[in-house]
Short mmCIF file of C-alpha atoms and ligand atoms in Angstrom, two decimals:
data_model
loop_
_atom_site.label_atom_id
_atom_site.label_comp_id
_atom_site.label_asym_id
_atom_site.label_seq_id
_atom_site.Cartn_x
_atom_site.Cartn_y
_atom_site.Cartn_z
CA MET A 1 41.50 6.47 22.91
CA GLU A 2 40.42 8.47 19.86
CA GLU A 3 44.04 9.54 19.40
CA ARG A 4 45.24 5.93 19.34
CA THR A 5 42.77 4.97 16.61
CA GLU A 6 43.31 8.18 14.61
CA PRO A 7 46.07 6.85 12.29
CA TRP A 8 43.58 4.21 11.14
CA ASN A 9 41.03 6.83 10.18
CA ILE A 10 38.21 4.58 11.31
CA ALA A 11 35.83 7.43 12.13
CA ALA A 12 36.61 9.17 8.84
CA GLN A 13 36.02 5.94 6.90
CA LEU A 14 32.66 5.47 8.60
CA ASP A 15 31.71 9.10 7.89
CA GLU A 16 32.59 8.61 4.26
CA LEU A 17 30.44 5.50 3.99
CA ARG A 18 27.52 7.43 5.50
CA ALA A 19 28.10 10.37 3.16
CA GLN A 20 28.09 8.06 0.12
CA GLY A 21 24.88 6.32 1.16
CA LEU A 22 26.86 3.10 1.65
CA TRP A 23 26.46 2.72 5.41
CA ARG A 24 25.42 -0.76 6.52
CA GLU A 25 24.26 -1.95 9.91
CA LEU A 26 23.04 -5.16 11.47
CA ARG A 27 19.38 -5.30 12.48
CA PRO A 28 18.73 -8.26 14.74
CA LEU A 29 15.45 -10.11 14.37
CA ASP A 30 13.65 -11.54 17.39
CA GLU A 31 11.86 -14.26 15.50
CA VAL A 32 11.73 -15.85 12.07
CA ASP A 33 8.52 -17.70 11.36
CA GLY A 34 8.47 -18.83 7.72
CA VAL A 35 8.28 -15.64 5.66
CA ILE A 36 7.23 -13.54 8.67
CA VAL A 37 10.00 -11.92 10.70
CA ARG A 38 9.52 -10.04 13.97
CA ALA A 39 11.59 -7.55 15.92
CA GLY A 40 10.76 -5.08 18.69
CA GLY A 41 7.07 -5.93 18.61
CA ARG A 42 6.72 -5.29 14.84
CA GLU A 43 6.47 -7.76 12.00
CA TRP A 44 7.41 -7.80 8.34
CA ILE A 45 6.88 -10.07 5.37
CA ASN A 46 10.29 -11.26 4.28
CA PHE A 47 11.01 -10.89 0.56
CA SER A 48 14.78 -11.11 0.90
CA SER A 49 15.53 -14.65 2.01
CA ASN A 50 17.34 -17.31 -0.02
CA ASP A 51 15.51 -20.04 1.87
CA TYR A 52 13.68 -20.55 -1.41
CA LEU A 53 11.67 -23.65 -0.52
CA GLY A 54 11.11 -22.87 3.16
CA LEU A 55 13.14 -25.86 4.33
CA ALA A 56 14.88 -23.87 7.11
CA GLY A 57 11.79 -23.97 9.31
CA SER A 58 10.32 -27.20 7.93
CA PRO A 59 9.35 -30.08 10.20
CA GLU A 60 11.78 -32.38 8.35
CA ILE A 61 14.78 -30.14 9.05
CA ARG A 62 13.77 -29.36 12.64
CA THR A 63 13.42 -33.08 13.33
CA ALA A 64 16.66 -33.94 11.55
CA LEU A 65 18.58 -31.34 13.53
CA ALA A 66 17.07 -32.47 16.83
CA GLU A 67 17.77 -36.12 15.96
CA GLY A 68 21.30 -35.22 14.89
CA VAL A 69 22.04 -33.27 18.05
CA ALA A 70 20.68 -36.10 20.21
CA ARG A 71 22.83 -38.61 18.32
CA TYR A 72 26.02 -36.64 17.69
CA GLY A 73 26.04 -33.66 20.09
CA GLY A 74 27.58 -30.32 19.19
CA GLY A 75 30.82 -29.52 17.39
CA SER A 76 32.98 -31.99 15.48
CA GLY A 77 36.07 -31.26 17.56
CA ALA A 78 38.67 -31.11 14.80
CA SER A 79 39.30 -30.62 11.12
CA ARG A 80 38.27 -33.34 8.71
CA LEU A 81 41.82 -34.66 8.28
CA VAL A 82 42.50 -34.82 12.03
CA CYS A 83 39.55 -36.62 13.62
CA GLY A 84 36.63 -34.62 12.23
CA THR A 85 35.49 -37.01 9.52
CA HIS A 86 32.41 -38.91 10.59
CA ARG A 87 30.54 -41.48 8.59
CA VAL A 88 27.73 -38.90 8.19
CA HIS A 89 30.10 -36.59 6.28
CA VAL A 90 31.09 -39.39 3.92
CA GLU A 91 27.48 -40.46 3.37
CA LEU A 92 26.48 -36.87 2.67
CA GLU A 93 29.30 -36.45 0.16
CA GLU A 94 28.30 -39.68 -1.61
CA ALA A 95 24.71 -38.46 -1.79
CA LEU A 96 25.81 -35.06 -3.14
CA ALA A 97 27.98 -36.71 -5.80
CA ASP A 98 25.04 -38.89 -6.81
CA PHE A 99 22.78 -35.80 -6.93
CA LYS A 100 25.23 -33.84 -9.09
CA GLY A 101 26.15 -36.84 -11.24
CA THR A 102 29.86 -36.68 -10.42
CA GLU A 103 32.32 -39.27 -9.09
CA ALA A 104 32.81 -37.47 -5.80
CA ALA A 105 32.03 -34.40 -3.72
CA LEU A 106 33.57 -32.57 -0.78
CA THR A 107 31.74 -30.47 1.81
CA PHE A 108 33.04 -27.26 3.35
CA SER A 109 31.75 -25.05 6.17
CA SER A 110 30.30 -22.49 3.72
CA GLY A 111 29.98 -21.74 0.03
CA PHE A 112 32.50 -18.95 0.49
CA ALA A 113 34.98 -21.50 1.87
CA VAL A 114 34.42 -23.74 -1.17
CA ALA A 115 35.57 -20.99 -3.52
CA LEU A 116 38.50 -19.95 -1.34
CA GLY A 117 39.68 -23.54 -1.04
CA THR A 118 39.01 -24.85 -4.51
CA ILE A 119 40.24 -22.19 -6.92
CA PRO A 120 43.71 -21.65 -5.37
CA ALA A 121 44.11 -25.44 -5.08
CA LEU A 122 43.69 -25.85 -8.82
CA VAL A 123 45.35 -22.83 -10.43
CA GLY A 124 48.25 -20.56 -9.52
CA ALA A 125 50.95 -18.35 -10.98
CA GLY A 126 51.28 -18.94 -14.75
CA ASP A 127 47.64 -20.06 -15.06
CA THR A 128 44.62 -18.03 -16.15
CA LEU A 129 41.24 -17.52 -14.51
CA ILE A 130 38.49 -16.09 -16.68
CA LEU A 131 35.57 -14.74 -14.68
CA ASP A 132 32.20 -13.26 -15.55
CA LYS A 133 32.13 -9.63 -14.38
CA LEU A 134 29.21 -10.34 -12.03
CA CYS A 135 30.75 -13.34 -10.24
CA HIS A 136 30.18 -13.49 -6.48
CA ALA A 137 32.73 -11.97 -4.08
CA SER A 138 33.83 -15.45 -2.94
CA LEU A 139 34.90 -16.31 -6.51
CA VAL A 140 36.65 -12.98 -6.99
CA ASP A 141 38.53 -13.27 -3.69
CA ALA A 142 39.47 -16.86 -4.47
CA ALA A 143 40.77 -15.78 -7.86
CA ARG A 144 42.95 -13.10 -6.25
CA LEU A 145 44.21 -15.54 -3.66
CA SER A 146 45.23 -18.07 -6.30
CA GLY A 147 47.94 -15.90 -7.86
CA ALA A 148 46.72 -16.85 -11.36
CA THR A 149 46.29 -14.16 -14.02
CA ILE A 150 42.73 -12.86 -13.76
CA ARG A 151 40.75 -11.93 -16.85
CA VAL A 152 37.18 -10.65 -16.62
CA PHE A 153 34.58 -10.74 -19.39
CA PRO A 154 31.54 -8.45 -19.47
CA HIS A 155 28.51 -10.17 -18.01
CA ASN A 156 27.48 -13.16 -20.17
CA HIS A 157 29.49 -11.80 -23.13
CA LEU A 158 30.44 -14.89 -25.15
CA GLU A 159 32.54 -13.17 -27.83
CA LYS A 160 34.69 -11.50 -25.22
CA LEU A 161 34.98 -14.78 -23.31
CA GLU A 162 36.21 -16.49 -26.49
CA ARG A 163 38.73 -13.72 -27.13
CA LEU A 164 40.10 -14.20 -23.62
CA LEU A 165 40.20 -17.98 -24.07
CA LYS A 166 42.26 -17.59 -27.24
CA THR A 167 45.05 -15.71 -25.47
CA ALA A 168 44.96 -17.41 -22.06
CA LYS A 169 48.15 -19.03 -20.74
CA GLY A 170 48.75 -22.11 -18.59
CA ARG A 171 45.85 -24.04 -17.11
CA VAL A 172 42.72 -22.08 -17.92
CA LEU A 173 39.67 -22.06 -15.65
CA VAL A 174 36.45 -20.29 -16.64
CA VAL A 175 34.31 -19.31 -13.66
CA THR A 176 30.65 -18.33 -13.71
CA GLU A 177 27.47 -18.55 -11.69
CA SER A 178 24.51 -20.33 -13.23
CA ILE A 179 21.89 -17.97 -11.77
CA PHE A 180 23.48 -14.66 -10.82
CA SER A 181 22.89 -13.75 -7.20
CA MET A 182 22.12 -10.07 -7.56
CA ASP A 183 20.58 -10.01 -11.04
CA GLY A 184 18.71 -13.30 -11.09
CA ASP A 185 19.57 -13.91 -14.74
CA ALA A 186 21.15 -17.07 -16.12
CA ALA A 187 24.53 -17.76 -17.69
CA PRO A 188 24.43 -19.18 -21.25
CA LEU A 189 25.89 -22.44 -19.95
CA ARG A 190 25.50 -24.46 -23.17
CA GLU A 191 27.53 -21.91 -25.12
CA ILE A 192 30.09 -21.50 -22.34
CA VAL A 193 30.57 -25.29 -22.23
CA GLU A 194 31.11 -25.34 -26.00
CA LEU A 195 33.70 -22.57 -25.76
CA LYS A 196 35.64 -24.01 -22.86
CA GLU A 197 35.82 -27.38 -24.61
CA LYS A 198 36.89 -25.81 -27.91
CA HIS A 199 39.76 -24.06 -26.13
CA GLY A 200 40.71 -26.87 -23.75
CA ALA A 201 39.77 -24.94 -20.61
CA TRP A 202 37.97 -26.13 -17.47
CA LEU A 203 34.72 -24.69 -16.17
CA LEU A 204 33.59 -24.02 -12.60
CA VAL A 205 29.88 -23.24 -12.21
CA ASP A 206 28.59 -21.82 -8.94
CA GLU A 207 25.00 -23.08 -8.70
CA ALA A 208 24.30 -21.41 -5.33
CA HIS A 209 20.98 -19.94 -6.50
CA ALA A 210 19.95 -22.72 -8.88
CA VAL A 211 20.35 -25.87 -6.83
CA GLY A 212 17.04 -26.90 -5.32
CA VAL A 213 15.34 -24.38 -7.61
CA LEU A 214 16.02 -25.54 -11.17
CA GLY A 215 16.56 -28.78 -13.04
CA PRO A 216 15.33 -32.33 -12.47
CA GLN A 217 15.10 -32.93 -8.70
CA GLY A 218 16.55 -29.42 -8.24
CA ARG A 219 19.97 -30.43 -9.60
CA GLY A 220 20.57 -26.95 -11.00
CA LEU A 221 20.73 -25.12 -14.30
CA ALA A 222 23.51 -27.22 -15.87
CA ALA A 223 21.35 -30.32 -15.37
CA GLU A 224 18.29 -28.52 -16.71
CA LEU A 225 20.21 -27.59 -19.86
CA GLY A 226 21.65 -31.09 -20.22
CA VAL A 227 25.29 -29.99 -19.85
CA ALA A 228 26.01 -31.09 -16.27
CA GLN A 229 28.31 -33.91 -17.42
CA ARG A 230 30.46 -31.40 -19.27
CA VAL A 231 30.98 -29.06 -16.30
CA ASP A 232 34.28 -29.86 -14.57
CA LEU A 233 33.62 -28.29 -11.18
CA HIS A 234 30.16 -27.92 -9.63
CA MET A 235 30.04 -25.52 -6.70
CA GLY A 236 27.08 -25.00 -4.41
CA THR A 237 25.93 -24.00 -1.00
CA MET A 238 23.59 -25.47 1.59
CA SER A 239 22.70 -21.99 2.87
CA LYS A 240 19.95 -21.33 0.35
CA ALA A 241 17.42 -23.90 -0.94
CA PHE A 242 18.77 -26.53 1.50
CA GLY A 243 17.71 -24.23 4.36
CA LEU A 244 20.89 -24.95 6.35
CA SER A 245 24.52 -23.90 5.90
CA GLY A 246 27.70 -25.24 4.36
CA GLY A 247 29.02 -25.64 0.84
CA TYR A 248 30.15 -28.37 -1.56
CA LEU A 249 32.30 -28.95 -4.58
CA ALA A 250 31.36 -31.89 -6.79
CA ALA A 251 33.81 -33.16 -9.41
CA SER A 252 35.94 -36.13 -10.43
CA ARG A 253 37.49 -38.36 -7.74
CA LYS A 254 40.95 -37.05 -8.61
CA VAL A 255 39.92 -33.41 -8.20
CA ILE A 256 38.32 -34.16 -4.84
CA ASP A 257 41.44 -36.03 -3.69
CA LEU A 258 43.53 -33.02 -4.69
CA LEU A 259 41.22 -30.69 -2.74
CA ILE A 260 41.50 -32.90 0.34
CA ASN A 261 45.25 -32.38 0.08
CA ARG A 262 45.38 -28.77 -1.05
CA ALA A 263 42.23 -26.78 -0.23
CA ARG A 264 43.28 -24.72 2.76
CA SER A 265 39.77 -23.68 3.82
CA PHE A 266 38.99 -27.40 4.04
CA ILE A 267 42.22 -28.62 5.64
CA TYR A 268 42.62 -25.93 8.28
CA SER A 269 39.02 -25.46 9.35
CA THR A 270 37.07 -27.52 11.88
CA ALA A 271 34.72 -30.00 10.24
CA PRO A 272 31.06 -28.96 10.05
CA PRO A 273 29.15 -30.49 13.00
CA PHE A 274 27.98 -34.06 12.45
CA HIS A 275 24.37 -33.15 13.22
CA LEU A 276 24.52 -30.53 10.45
CA ALA A 277 25.82 -33.10 7.94
CA HIS A 278 22.96 -35.37 8.98
CA ALA A 279 20.38 -32.58 8.52
CA ILE A 280 21.86 -31.65 5.11
CA SER A 281 21.41 -35.26 3.97
CA VAL A 282 17.76 -35.06 5.04
CA ALA A 283 17.35 -31.71 3.23
CA LEU A 284 18.86 -33.26 0.10
CA ASN A 285 16.34 -36.10 0.27
CA VAL A 286 13.54 -33.53 0.55
CA LEU A 287 14.87 -31.61 -2.47
CA ARG A 288 14.83 -34.82 -4.50
CA SER A 289 11.43 -36.00 -3.27
CA GLU A 290 7.87 -35.47 -4.48
CA LYS A 291 7.52 -32.80 -1.79
CA GLY A 292 10.58 -31.01 -3.20
CA GLU A 293 8.93 -31.06 -6.63
CA VAL A 294 5.74 -29.54 -5.23
CA LEU A 295 7.70 -26.83 -3.36
CA ARG A 296 9.67 -26.00 -6.50
CA GLN A 297 6.48 -25.69 -8.51
CA THR A 298 4.99 -23.37 -5.87
CA LEU A 299 8.19 -21.32 -5.88
CA HIS A 300 8.05 -20.91 -9.66
CA ASP A 301 4.35 -20.05 -9.56
CA ASN A 302 5.09 -17.39 -6.92
CA ALA A 303 8.03 -16.02 -8.90
CA GLN A 304 5.84 -15.85 -12.01
CA THR A 305 3.09 -14.00 -10.11
CA MET A 306 5.69 -11.55 -8.83
CA LYS A 307 7.05 -11.03 -12.33
CA ASP A 308 3.54 -10.33 -13.64
CA ILE A 309 2.99 -7.82 -10.83
CA LEU A 310 6.34 -6.12 -11.47
CA ARG A 311 5.53 -5.85 -15.16
CA SER A 312 2.12 -4.38 -14.34
CA ILE A 313 3.82 -1.59 -12.39
CA GLY A 314 6.32 -0.83 -15.12
CA ILE A 315 9.33 -2.91 -14.05
CA GLU A 316 10.56 -5.39 -16.67
CA PRO A 317 11.65 -8.59 -14.86
CA GLN A 318 14.22 -11.17 -15.97
CA LEU A 319 12.87 -13.81 -18.30
CA THR A 320 14.84 -16.61 -16.66
CA PRO A 321 13.09 -18.99 -14.27
CA SER A 322 14.92 -17.67 -11.22
CA ALA A 323 13.46 -16.65 -7.87
CA ILE A 324 15.56 -13.46 -7.74
CA LEU A 325 13.85 -10.33 -9.01
CA PRO A 326 15.99 -7.22 -8.86
CA VAL A 327 14.34 -3.81 -9.03
CA ILE A 328 17.20 -1.64 -10.18
CA LEU A 329 16.89 1.97 -9.04
CA GLY A 330 20.43 3.17 -9.67
CA ASP A 331 21.19 5.81 -7.09
CA GLU A 332 22.29 4.41 -3.72
CA GLU A 333 20.36 6.86 -1.57
CA LEU A 334 17.17 6.51 -3.57
CA ALA A 335 17.32 2.74 -3.29
CA MET A 336 17.93 3.07 0.44
CA SER A 337 14.90 5.31 0.88
CA ALA A 338 12.75 2.92 -1.16
CA SER A 339 13.88 0.07 1.07
CA THR A 340 13.12 2.15 4.18
CA ARG A 341 9.65 3.02 2.90
CA LEU A 342 8.96 -0.65 2.24
CA ARG A 343 10.18 -1.51 5.72
CA GLU A 344 7.80 1.07 7.17
CA ALA A 345 5.02 -0.54 5.13
CA GLY A 346 5.82 -3.99 6.58
CA PHE A 347 8.11 -5.53 3.92
CA LEU A 348 11.67 -6.67 4.42
CA ILE A 349 13.50 -5.97 1.16
CA PRO A 350 17.02 -4.72 1.76
CA CYS A 351 18.72 -2.39 -0.63
CA ILE A 352 21.73 -3.89 -2.41
CA ARG A 353 24.47 -1.33 -3.08
CA TYR A 354 28.11 -0.94 -4.00
CA PRO A 355 30.37 -2.83 -3.45
CA THR A 356 27.97 -5.78 -3.79
CA VAL A 357 26.86 -4.35 -7.15
CA ALA A 358 28.47 -1.63 -9.29
CA ARG A 359 28.16 2.01 -8.23
CA GLY A 360 24.97 3.56 -9.57
CA ARG A 361 23.33 0.11 -9.90
CA ALA A 362 21.72 0.03 -6.44
CA ARG A 363 18.61 -2.07 -6.27
CA LEU A 364 15.93 -3.73 -4.25
CA ARG A 365 16.53 -7.46 -4.45
CA VAL A 366 13.17 -9.16 -4.17
CA THR A 367 13.22 -12.92 -3.76
CA ALA A 368 10.28 -15.25 -4.12
CA CYS A 369 9.85 -18.18 -1.74
CA ALA A 370 7.55 -21.16 -1.88
CA MET A 371 5.94 -20.04 1.39
CA HIS A 372 4.68 -16.65 0.15
CA SER A 373 0.90 -16.53 -0.15
CA LEU A 374 -0.83 -14.89 -3.10
CA ALA A 375 -2.16 -12.19 -0.75
CA GLN A 376 1.37 -11.43 0.48
CA ILE A 377 2.67 -11.15 -3.07
CA GLN A 378 -0.18 -8.90 -4.11
CA SER A 379 0.35 -6.65 -1.10
CA LEU A 380 4.03 -6.38 -2.05
CA GLY A 381 2.99 -5.19 -5.51
CA ALA A 382 0.90 -2.38 -4.03
CA ALA A 383 3.66 -1.41 -1.58
CA LEU A 384 6.30 -1.39 -4.32
CA LEU A 385 4.13 0.81 -6.48
CA ALA A 386 3.68 3.26 -3.61
CA ALA A 387 7.37 3.18 -2.64
CA LEU A 388 8.65 3.60 -6.19
CA HIS A 389 6.06 6.10 -7.35
CA ARG A 390 7.86 8.88 -5.47
CA PHE A 391 11.14 8.14 -7.21
CA LYS A 392 9.96 7.38 -10.73
CA ALA A 393 10.69 10.83 -12.11
CA THR A 394 14.21 10.91 -10.72
CA THR A 395 15.47 7.37 -11.19
CA PRO A 396 17.76 6.57 -14.12
CA ASP A 397 16.59 3.96 -16.56
CA PRO A 398 17.79 0.53 -15.49
N1 PMP B 401 28.13 -17.98 -4.29
C1 PMP B 401 27.04 -17.24 -4.48
C2 PMP B 401 26.59 -16.97 -5.87
C3 PMP B 401 26.34 -16.74 -3.38
O1 PMP B 401 25.25 -15.98 -3.57
C4 PMP B 401 26.79 -17.03 -2.07
C5 PMP B 401 26.05 -16.55 -0.85
N2 PMP B 401 25.70 -15.22 -0.86
C6 PMP B 401 27.94 -17.80 -1.93
C7 PMP B 401 28.59 -18.27 -3.06
C8 PMP B 401 28.50 -18.11 -0.60
O2 PMP B 401 27.78 -19.13 0.01
P1 PMP B 401 27.67 -19.22 1.59
O3 PMP B 401 26.63 -18.25 2.01
O4 PMP B 401 27.30 -20.63 1.84
O5 PMP B 401 29.02 -18.88 2.13
#
């Protein structure tokens, strides 16, 4: 058996990952109860979830799912263009378009699928994609898949972006996140919008970590900055603040019609279950409601408390109003040991390493949620101090 797999070097590849401190493994949880997770009789406080507002376990979403399953059953049975489009999909897409202030929207089975479907449907050979260096893997893979020329600008570097815009050929699409997933900082969207308009390019903004968290009714950073109407393509996911799963692209009616005809991850994938579409509509209503506003305020208060605590232990947090607080340690193995020590102390904060972030930029990615109590946040501060104290002398400056 070993002989047959030998030409693939699987064992050697795994050994190399271990040797580089890049080994990853799945650790199943037995139970998720708000921000408490349990496995094998132990429990941890979860500071790594993107369920920012706690909707995943909320009564509204549990009821909506149960209602949806009772009404619509399980899977959708086919892709959207075959017989998988239900009225609930259409209603959800209308509600998303209204939320994002666009003519139309299209839902996909994940945020990753949105990127893979949308970008190659809009640009190809002879066109140019200009991406921020820290764009999510889904955007990078979509860019490669498109066949367009790929240009990358250093993170949030407007001068370099403009230089690339000046020399870009064909249709030109600028791609950025609004809140960056591993750094928690914000893109200078106002300036990027100015630049893309000056050079006649289009702009796709992935608001995965901003929707539900920022802007009026949680519409995202572009809405908060007043530039939403000038963004051509709004991408998002239902796997984070919505507390469910799926993704969407909101844009003009023409763009959505083109995606229905060209986006392969939409056309050739079974439609998301009807009960899920129903539950997403309910989650969207919660995001836009008074309750959503209260949850968002609690989330921001918690994030602010965490930032104050980080600062008090010598870690300078991002100034942006995001719920993602990276503690950059640099070395992969050091970050892994810090994460292990925190785990032993009862905190779930995975270490983020290459290839998710650059080599030598390993970090603990702490996320705030609306459900964290003040006591939980304070206990994290003490645990972080203890876990990091050991490494202080040896860690490079972030
Ligand atoms: N974009 C960003 C910025 C993300 O962080 C993620 C999820 N990690 C995605 C896209 C993909 O979304 P999904 O999880 O719904 O596939």
